[in-house]
Amino acid sequence: MIESLEVRWFLPGPIPRSVHDWFEALGETLADEARTDRYLIPTESDSLGLKVREGRIEAKQRIETGELCQWGAAEASPGTWRKWSLGLATDATLAPGWADVAKRRRQRWVKGDGAACALELAEVVLEGKTWWSVCLEASGGEPVARQRVLWEAAGQWLDRPDAPALSTDAACGYPAWLRREVG
């Protein structure tokens, strides 16, 4: 099990040029990948997600939602999530109720106190519609270290005048976004 502190926003359309420029101005991208994950569309809860990623089944559960926070023009309530990798699903046939999400994501990192926070800028395609997403995900270390590194990273990346406006209306995890858009 891996525990993380996260905040994510989903916005419709391709990534705007100004957001690309902001992300590039932050420094070198440390990870750049494209993949397609298959998600179970939640029917009752926004706090539990199930996906098949690169042949592995993964479950992720939000166990707590924090207070509303603001960094520059970004607002959201970070959530504490637990993630489990449940094994291989290479020959599994998935029943209806699943959706493929194609992603291209780029990341950079801040580390401190035994924890690390990733900033992810992703373009995602769901049922032929393009979205873009910004996520801060802190993992490792103790909960207080995850919170400290997330706040440090958010201040460094989102308190800039060129950072995108990210409203609470756009803030949610994959389960809530999928439920809203497909469910």
mmCIF file of N, CA and C in Angstrom, residues 71-168:
data_model
loop_
_atom_site.group_PDB
_atom_site.id
_atom_site.type_symbol
_atom_site.label_atom_id
_atom_site.label_comp_id
_atom_site.label_asym_id
_atom_site.label_seq_id
_atom_site.Cartn_x
_atom_site.Cartn_y
_atom_site.Cartn_z
ATOM 1 N N TRP A 71 -3.458 28.464 -3.590
ATOM 2 C CA TRP A 71 -2.087 28.775 -3.988
ATOM 3 C C TRP A 71 -2.198 29.605 -5.255
ATOM 4 N N GLY A 72 -1.879 30.870 -5.195
ATOM 5 C CA GLY A 72 -2.051 31.726 -6.362
ATOM 6 C C GLY A 72 -3.496 31.698 -6.812
ATOM 7 N N ALA A 73 -3.727 31.366 -8.086
ATOM 8 C CA ALA A 73 -5.082 31.300 -8.634
ATOM 9 C C ALA A 73 -5.627 29.868 -8.634
ATOM 10 N N ALA A 74 -5.037 29.009 -7.812
ATOM 11 C CA ALA A 74 -5.488 27.615 -7.713
ATOM 12 C C ALA A 74 -6.128 27.384 -6.348
ATOM 13 N N GLU A 75 -7.274 26.692 -6.362
ATOM 14 C CA GLU A 75 -7.989 26.374 -5.127
ATOM 15 C C GLU A 75 -8.472 24.933 -5.176
ATOM 16 N N ALA A 76 -8.309 24.230 -4.056
ATOM 17 C CA ALA A 76 -8.811 22.859 -3.954
ATOM 18 C C ALA A 76 -8.615 22.360 -2.532
ATOM 19 N N SER A 77 -9.230 21.231 -2.255
ATOM 20 C CA SER A 77 -9.059 20.543 -0.975
ATOM 21 C C SER A 77 -8.238 19.285 -1.220
ATOM 22 N N PRO A 78 -6.993 19.247 -0.755
ATOM 23 C CA PRO A 78 -6.181 18.042 -0.956
ATOM 24 C C PRO A 78 -6.807 16.833 -0.269
ATOM 25 N N GLY A 79 -6.628 15.683 -0.878
ATOM 26 C CA GLY A 79 -7.153 14.446 -0.316
ATOM 27 C C GLY A 79 -6.048 13.458 -0.023
ATOM 28 N N THR A 80 -6.230 12.657 1.017
ATOM 29 C CA THR A 80 -5.308 11.571 1.330
ATOM 30 C C THR A 80 -5.848 10.316 0.666
ATOM 31 N N TRP A 81 -4.991 9.669 -0.121
ATOM 32 C CA TRP A 81 -5.373 8.483 -0.879
ATOM 33 C C TRP A 81 -4.479 7.308 -0.504
ATOM 34 N N ARG A 82 -5.027 6.100 -0.573
ATOM 35 C CA ARG A 82 -4.261 4.864 -0.428
ATOM 36 C C ARG A 82 -4.381 4.085 -1.731
ATOM 37 N N LYS A 83 -3.227 3.582 -2.196
ATOM 38 C CA LYS A 83 -3.202 2.851 -3.464
ATOM 39 C C LYS A 83 -2.630 1.451 -3.242
ATOM 40 N N TRP A 84 -3.292 0.476 -3.882
ATOM 41 C CA TRP A 84 -2.843 -0.905 -3.839
ATOM 42 C C TRP A 84 -2.653 -1.403 -5.262
ATOM 43 N N SER A 85 -1.607 -2.176 -5.489
ATOM 44 C CA SER A 85 -1.428 -2.892 -6.742
ATOM 45 C C SER A 85 -1.848 -4.331 -6.468
ATOM 46 N N LEU A 86 -2.867 -4.794 -7.203
ATOM 47 C CA LEU A 86 -3.505 -6.061 -6.874
ATOM 48 C C LEU A 86 -3.050 -7.234 -7.730
ATOM 49 N N GLY A 87 -2.178 -7.018 -8.672
ATOM 50 C CA GLY A 87 -1.680 -8.136 -9.468
ATOM 51 C C GLY A 87 -1.905 -7.930 -10.949
ATOM 52 N N LEU A 88 -1.602 -8.976 -11.702
ATOM 53 C CA LEU A 88 -1.657 -8.894 -13.153
ATOM 54 C C LEU A 88 -3.049 -9.193 -13.687
ATOM 55 N N ALA A 89 -3.371 -8.528 -14.789
ATOM 56 C CA ALA A 89 -4.661 -8.727 -15.457
ATOM 57 C C ALA A 89 -4.449 -8.818 -16.959
ATOM 58 N N THR A 90 -3.370 -9.453 -17.373
ATOM 59 C CA THR A 90 -3.004 -9.442 -18.790
ATOM 60 C C THR A 90 -4.005 -10.143 -19.687
ATOM 61 N N ASP A 91 -4.693 -11.170 -19.189
ATOM 62 C CA ASP A 91 -5.636 -11.879 -20.049
ATOM 63 C C ASP A 91 -7.085 -11.683 -19.610
ATOM 64 N N ALA A 92 -7.320 -10.683 -18.776
ATOM 65 C CA ALA A 92 -8.678 -10.440 -18.270
ATOM 66 C C ALA A 92 -9.541 -9.788 -19.342
ATOM 67 N N THR A 93 -10.775 -10.241 -19.434
ATOM 68 C CA THR A 93 -11.765 -9.603 -20.284
ATOM 69 C C THR A 93 -12.633 -8.748 -19.376
ATOM 70 N N LEU A 94 -12.667 -7.461 -19.631
ATOM 71 C CA LEU A 94 -13.394 -6.551 -18.760
ATOM 72 C C LEU A 94 -14.817 -6.361 -19.267
ATOM 73 N N ALA A 95 -15.744 -6.421 -18.338
ATOM 74 C CA ALA A 95 -17.162 -6.263 -18.640
ATOM 75 C C ALA A 95 -17.474 -4.812 -18.974
ATOM 76 N N PRO A 96 -18.681 -4.537 -19.485
ATOM 77 C CA PRO A 96 -19.081 -3.152 -19.709
ATOM 78 C C PRO A 96 -18.995 -2.360 -18.401
ATOM 79 N N GLY A 97 -18.873 -1.051 -18.523
ATOM 80 C CA GLY A 97 -18.743 -0.220 -17.336
ATOM 81 C C GLY A 97 -17.321 0.270 -17.126
ATOM 82 N N TRP A 98 -16.445 -0.034 -18.082
ATOM 83 C CA TRP A 98 -15.067 0.417 -18.038
ATOM 84 C C TRP A 98 -14.844 1.420 -19.166
ATOM 85 N N ALA A 99 -13.903 2.325 -18.961
ATOM 86 C CA ALA A 99 -13.586 3.324 -19.993
ATOM 87 C C ALA A 99 -12.071 3.438 -20.152
ATOM 88 N N ASP A 100 -11.644 3.538 -21.396
ATOM 89 C CA ASP A 100 -10.224 3.769 -21.677
ATOM 90 C C ASP A 100 -9.941 5.263 -21.591
ATOM 91 N N VAL A 101 -8.843 5.601 -20.921
ATOM 92 C CA VAL A 101 -8.389 6.984 -20.812
ATOM 93 C C VAL A 101 -6.959 7.032 -21.344
ATOM 94 N N ALA A 102 -6.777 7.669 -22.497
ATOM 95 C CA ALA A 102 -5.445 7.853 -23.071
ATOM 96 C C ALA A 102 -4.820 9.078 -22.414
ATOM 97 N N LYS A 103 -3.549 8.959 -22.035
ATOM 98 C CA LYS A 103 -2.880 10.039 -21.317
ATOM 99 C C LYS A 103 -1.515 10.313 -21.911
ATOM 100 N N ARG A 104 -1.184 11.565 -21.933
ATOM 101 C CA ARG A 104 0.214 11.977 -22.129
ATOM 102 C C ARG A 104 0.516 12.898 -20.966
ATOM 103 N N ARG A 105 1.456 12.498 -20.142
ATOM 104 C CA ARG A 105 1.737 13.289 -18.951
ATOM 105 C C ARG A 105 3.221 13.586 -18.829
ATOM 106 N N ARG A 106 3.465 14.767 -18.279
ATOM 107 C CA ARG A 106 4.828 15.200 -17.990
ATOM 108 C C ARG A 106 4.880 15.561 -16.515
ATOM 109 N N GLN A 107 6.041 15.288 -15.880
ATOM 110 C CA GLN A 107 6.163 15.526 -14.449
ATOM 111 C C GLN A 107 7.490 16.188 -14.104
ATOM 112 N N ARG A 108 7.459 16.856 -12.964
ATOM 113 C CA ARG A 108 8.678 17.321 -12.302
ATOM 114 C C ARG A 108 8.479 17.109 -10.812
ATOM 115 N N TRP A 109 9.543 17.180 -10.023
ATOM 116 C CA TRP A 109 9.493 16.782 -8.615
ATOM 117 C C TRP A 109 10.162 17.797 -7.701
ATOM 118 N N VAL A 110 9.673 17.842 -6.465
ATOM 119 C CA VAL A 110 10.330 18.522 -5.348
ATOM 120 C C VAL A 110 10.442 17.483 -4.245
ATOM 121 N N LYS A 111 11.609 17.424 -3.571
ATOM 122 C CA LYS A 111 11.804 16.453 -2.493
ATOM 123 C C LYS A 111 12.158 17.180 -1.209
ATOM 124 N N GLY A 112 11.756 16.582 -0.083
ATOM 125 C CA GLY A 112 12.109 17.139 1.210
ATOM 126 C C GLY A 112 11.539 16.328 2.352
ATOM 127 N N ASP A 113 12.279 16.213 3.447
ATOM 128 C CA ASP A 113 11.845 15.518 4.669
ATOM 129 C C ASP A 113 11.430 14.075 4.413
ATOM 130 N N GLY A 114 12.089 13.388 3.488
ATOM 131 C CA GLY A 114 11.755 11.997 3.212
ATOM 132 C C GLY A 114 10.536 11.807 2.326
ATOM 133 N N ALA A 115 9.956 12.890 1.847
ATOM 134 C CA ALA A 115 8.791 12.828 0.957
ATOM 135 C C ALA A 115 9.137 13.529 -0.357
ATOM 136 N N ALA A 116 8.301 13.323 -1.349
ATOM 137 C CA ALA A 116 8.484 13.977 -2.645
ATOM 138 C C ALA A 116 7.120 14.373 -3.184
ATOM 139 N N CYS A 117 7.068 15.472 -3.931
ATOM 140 C CA CYS A 117 5.830 15.912 -4.558
ATOM 141 C C CYS A 117 6.053 16.036 -6.056
ATOM 142 N N ALA A 118 5.195 15.387 -6.813
ATOM 143 C CA ALA A 118 5.235 15.473 -8.268
ATOM 144 C C ALA A 118 4.217 16.510 -8.728
ATOM 145 N N LEU A 119 4.606 17.301 -9.695
ATOM 146 C CA LEU A 119 3.681 18.157 -10.435
ATOM 147 C C LEU A 119 3.484 17.471 -11.770
ATOM 148 N N GLU A 120 2.231 17.183 -12.105
ATOM 149 C CA GLU A 120 1.914 16.504 -13.353
ATOM 150 C C GLU A 120 1.043 17.405 -14.207
ATOM 151 N N LEU A 121 1.424 17.552 -15.456
ATOM 152 C CA LEU A 121 0.585 18.198 -16.462
ATOM 153 C C LEU A 121 0.257 17.115 -17.476
ATOM 154 N N ALA A 122 -1.031 16.847 -17.653
ATOM 155 C CA ALA A 122 -1.441 15.745 -18.522
ATOM 156 C C ALA A 122 -2.519 16.199 -19.493
ATOM 157 N N GLU A 123 -2.479 15.601 -20.672
ATOM 158 C CA GLU A 123 -3.590 15.711 -21.601
ATOM 159 C C GLU A 123 -4.237 14.333 -21.636
ATOM 160 N N VAL A 124 -5.541 14.280 -21.400
ATOM 161 C CA VAL A 124 -6.250 13.003 -21.336
ATOM 162 C C VAL A 124 -7.399 13.010 -22.340
ATOM 163 N N VAL A 125 -7.658 11.848 -22.902
ATOM 164 C CA VAL A 125 -8.742 11.706 -23.874
ATOM 165 C C VAL A 125 -9.676 10.621 -23.346
ATOM 166 N N LEU A 126 -10.937 10.998 -23.196
ATOM 167 C CA LEU A 126 -11.982 10.104 -22.712
ATOM 168 C C LEU A 126 -13.147 10.173 -23.691
ATOM 169 N N GLU A 127 -13.497 9.028 -24.255
ATOM 170 C CA GLU A 127 -14.606 8.935 -25.206
ATOM 171 C C GLU A 127 -14.519 10.000 -26.305
ATOM 172 N N GLY A 128 -13.317 10.189 -26.847
ATOM 173 C CA GLY A 128 -13.100 11.119 -27.940
ATOM 174 C C GLY A 128 -12.998 12.578 -27.542
ATOM 175 N N LYS A 129 -13.163 12.901 -26.266
ATOM 176 C CA LYS A 129 -13.063 14.288 -25.797
ATOM 177 C C LYS A 129 -11.722 14.493 -25.098
ATOM 178 N N THR A 130 -11.089 15.625 -25.387
ATOM 179 C CA THR A 130 -9.795 15.953 -24.814
ATOM 180 C C THR A 130 -9.972 16.848 -23.596
ATOM 181 N N TRP A 131 -9.197 16.549 -22.567
ATOM 182 C CA TRP A 131 -9.162 17.309 -21.323
ATOM 183 C C TRP A 131 -7.704 17.557 -20.970
ATOM 184 N N TRP A 132 -7.473 18.510 -20.099
ATOM 185 C CA TRP A 132 -6.133 18.641 -19.528
ATOM 186 C C TRP A 132 -6.257 18.645 -18.014
ATOM 187 N N SER A 133 -5.181 18.215 -17.372
ATOM 188 C CA SER A 133 -5.199 18.034 -15.926
ATOM 189 C C SER A 133 -3.884 18.508 -15.324
ATOM 190 N N VAL A 134 -3.995 19.123 -14.158
ATOM 191 C CA VAL A 134 -2.829 19.469 -13.342
ATOM 192 C C VAL A 134 -3.003 18.722 -12.029
ATOM 193 N N CYS A 135 -1.932 18.092 -11.563
ATOM 194 C CA CYS A 135 -1.995 17.345 -10.307
ATOM 195 C C CYS A 135 -0.734 17.582 -9.494
ATOM 196 N N LEU A 136 -0.913 17.724 -8.201
ATOM 197 C CA LEU A 136 0.183 17.676 -7.238
ATOM 198 C C LEU A 136 -0.030 16.417 -6.413
ATOM 199 N N GLU A 137 0.976 15.549 -6.350
ATOM 200 C CA GLU A 137 0.872 14.305 -5.600
ATOM 201 C C GLU A 137 2.116 14.131 -4.746
ATOM 202 N N ALA A 138 1.918 14.181 -3.426
ATOM 203 C CA ALA A 138 3.019 13.999 -2.477
ATOM 204 C C ALA A 138 2.966 12.592 -1.906
ATOM 205 N N SER A 139 4.116 11.918 -1.889
ATOM 206 C CA SER A 139 4.175 10.548 -1.364
ATOM 207 C C SER A 139 5.481 10.358 -0.608
ATOM 208 N N GLY A 140 5.562 9.235 0.097
ATOM 209 C CA GLY A 140 6.739 8.929 0.901
ATOM 210 C C GLY A 140 6.688 9.649 2.241
ATOM 211 N N GLY A 141 7.528 9.241 3.140
ATOM 212 C CA GLY A 141 7.621 9.910 4.426
ATOM 213 C C GLY A 141 6.348 9.819 5.251
ATOM 214 N N GLU A 142 6.321 10.571 6.312
ATOM 215 C CA GLU A 142 5.171 10.637 7.206
ATOM 216 C C GLU A 142 4.139 11.632 6.666
ATOM 217 N N PRO A 143 2.879 11.568 7.142
ATOM 218 C CA PRO A 143 1.853 12.496 6.658
ATOM 219 C C PRO A 143 2.254 13.972 6.758
ATOM 220 N N VAL A 144 2.896 14.364 7.836
ATOM 221 C CA VAL A 144 3.292 15.766 7.989
ATOM 222 C C VAL A 144 4.344 16.151 6.940
ATOM 223 N N ALA A 145 5.233 15.219 6.597
ATOM 224 C CA ALA A 145 6.239 15.490 5.559
ATOM 225 C C ALA A 145 5.577 15.615 4.193
ATOM 226 N N ARG A 146 4.570 14.768 3.916
ATOM 227 C CA ARG A 146 3.848 14.867 2.640
ATOM 228 C C ARG A 146 3.138 16.215 2.537
ATOM 229 N N GLN A 147 2.513 16.638 3.626
ATOM 230 C CA GLN A 147 1.823 17.928 3.608
ATOM 231 C C GLN A 147 2.817 19.065 3.401
ATOM 232 N N ARG A 148 3.932 19.017 4.098
ATOM 233 C CA ARG A 148 4.929 20.077 3.980
ATOM 234 C C ARG A 148 5.468 20.176 2.547
ATOM 235 N N VAL A 149 5.804 19.027 1.937
ATOM 236 C CA VAL A 149 6.379 19.062 0.599
ATOM 237 C C VAL A 149 5.326 19.458 -0.438
ATOM 238 N N LEU A 150 4.057 19.071 -0.232
ATOM 239 C CA LEU A 150 3.008 19.502 -1.171
ATOM 240 C C LEU A 150 2.839 21.017 -1.104
ATOM 241 N N TRP A 151 2.808 21.587 0.115
ATOM 242 C CA TRP A 151 2.650 23.039 0.250
ATOM 243 C C TRP A 151 3.860 23.774 -0.337
ATOM 244 N N GLU A 152 5.049 23.241 -0.115
ATOM 245 C CA GLU A 152 6.251 23.859 -0.683
ATOM 246 C C GLU A 152 6.189 23.832 -2.211
ATOM 247 N N ALA A 153 5.833 22.680 -2.764
ATOM 248 C CA ALA A 153 5.754 22.541 -4.221
ATOM 249 C C ALA A 153 4.658 23.432 -4.796
ATOM 250 N N ALA A 154 3.497 23.444 -4.152
ATOM 251 C CA ALA A 154 2.395 24.281 -4.634
ATOM 252 C C ALA A 154 2.797 25.748 -4.620
ATOM 253 N N GLY A 155 3.473 26.185 -3.563
ATOM 254 C CA GLY A 155 3.939 27.566 -3.507
ATOM 255 C C GLY A 155 4.934 27.878 -4.615
ATOM 256 N N GLN A 156 5.836 26.951 -4.862
ATOM 257 C CA GLN A 156 6.857 27.139 -5.889
ATOM 258 C C GLN A 156 6.255 27.168 -7.290
ATOM 259 N N TRP A 157 5.267 26.302 -7.551
ATOM 260 C CA TRP A 157 4.742 26.149 -8.899
ATOM 261 C C TRP A 157 3.455 26.927 -9.168
ATOM 262 N N LEU A 158 2.582 27.037 -8.184
ATOM 263 C CA LEU A 158 1.264 27.631 -8.429
ATOM 264 C C LEU A 158 1.136 29.081 -7.972
ATOM 265 N N ASP A 159 2.049 29.559 -7.139
ATOM 266 C CA ASP A 159 2.003 30.954 -6.695
ATOM 267 C C ASP A 159 2.628 31.911 -7.704
ATOM 268 N N ARG A 160 3.028 31.419 -8.832
ATOM 269 C CA ARG A 160 3.637 32.251 -9.876
ATOM 270 C C ARG A 160 2.550 33.030 -10.631
ATOM 271 N N PRO A 161 2.886 34.224 -11.114
ATOM 272 C CA PRO A 161 1.879 34.993 -11.853
ATOM 273 C C PRO A 161 1.464 34.344 -13.176
ATOM 274 N N ASP A 162 2.296 33.470 -13.741
ATOM 275 C CA ASP A 162 1.956 32.807 -15.005
ATOM 276 C C ASP A 162 1.256 31.460 -14.801
ATOM 277 N N ALA A 163 1.045 31.055 -13.539
ATOM 278 C CA ALA A 163 0.386 29.773 -13.268
ATOM 279 C C ALA A 163 -1.077 29.826 -13.697
ATOM 280 N N PRO A 164 -1.619 28.687 -14.114
ATOM 281 C CA PRO A 164 -3.020 28.677 -14.555
ATOM 282 C C PRO A 164 -3.990 28.878 -13.395
ATOM 283 N N ALA A 165 -5.150 29.426 -13.705
ATOM 284 C CA ALA A 165 -6.247 29.518 -12.737
ATOM 285 C C ALA A 165 -6.905 28.144 -12.674
ATOM 286 N N LEU A 166 -6.964 27.580 -11.480
ATOM 287 C CA LEU A 166 -7.510 26.241 -11.274
ATOM 288 C C LEU A 166 -8.540 26.337 -10.159
ATOM 289 N N SER A 167 -9.814 26.275 -10.523
ATOM 290 C CA SER A 167 -10.885 26.520 -9.552
ATOM 291 C C SER A 167 -11.311 25.242 -8.840
ATOM 292 N N THR A 168 -11.982 25.412 -7.730
ATOM 293 C CA THR A 168 -12.505 24.269 -6.983
ATOM 294 C C THR A 168 -13.532 23.489 -7.808
#
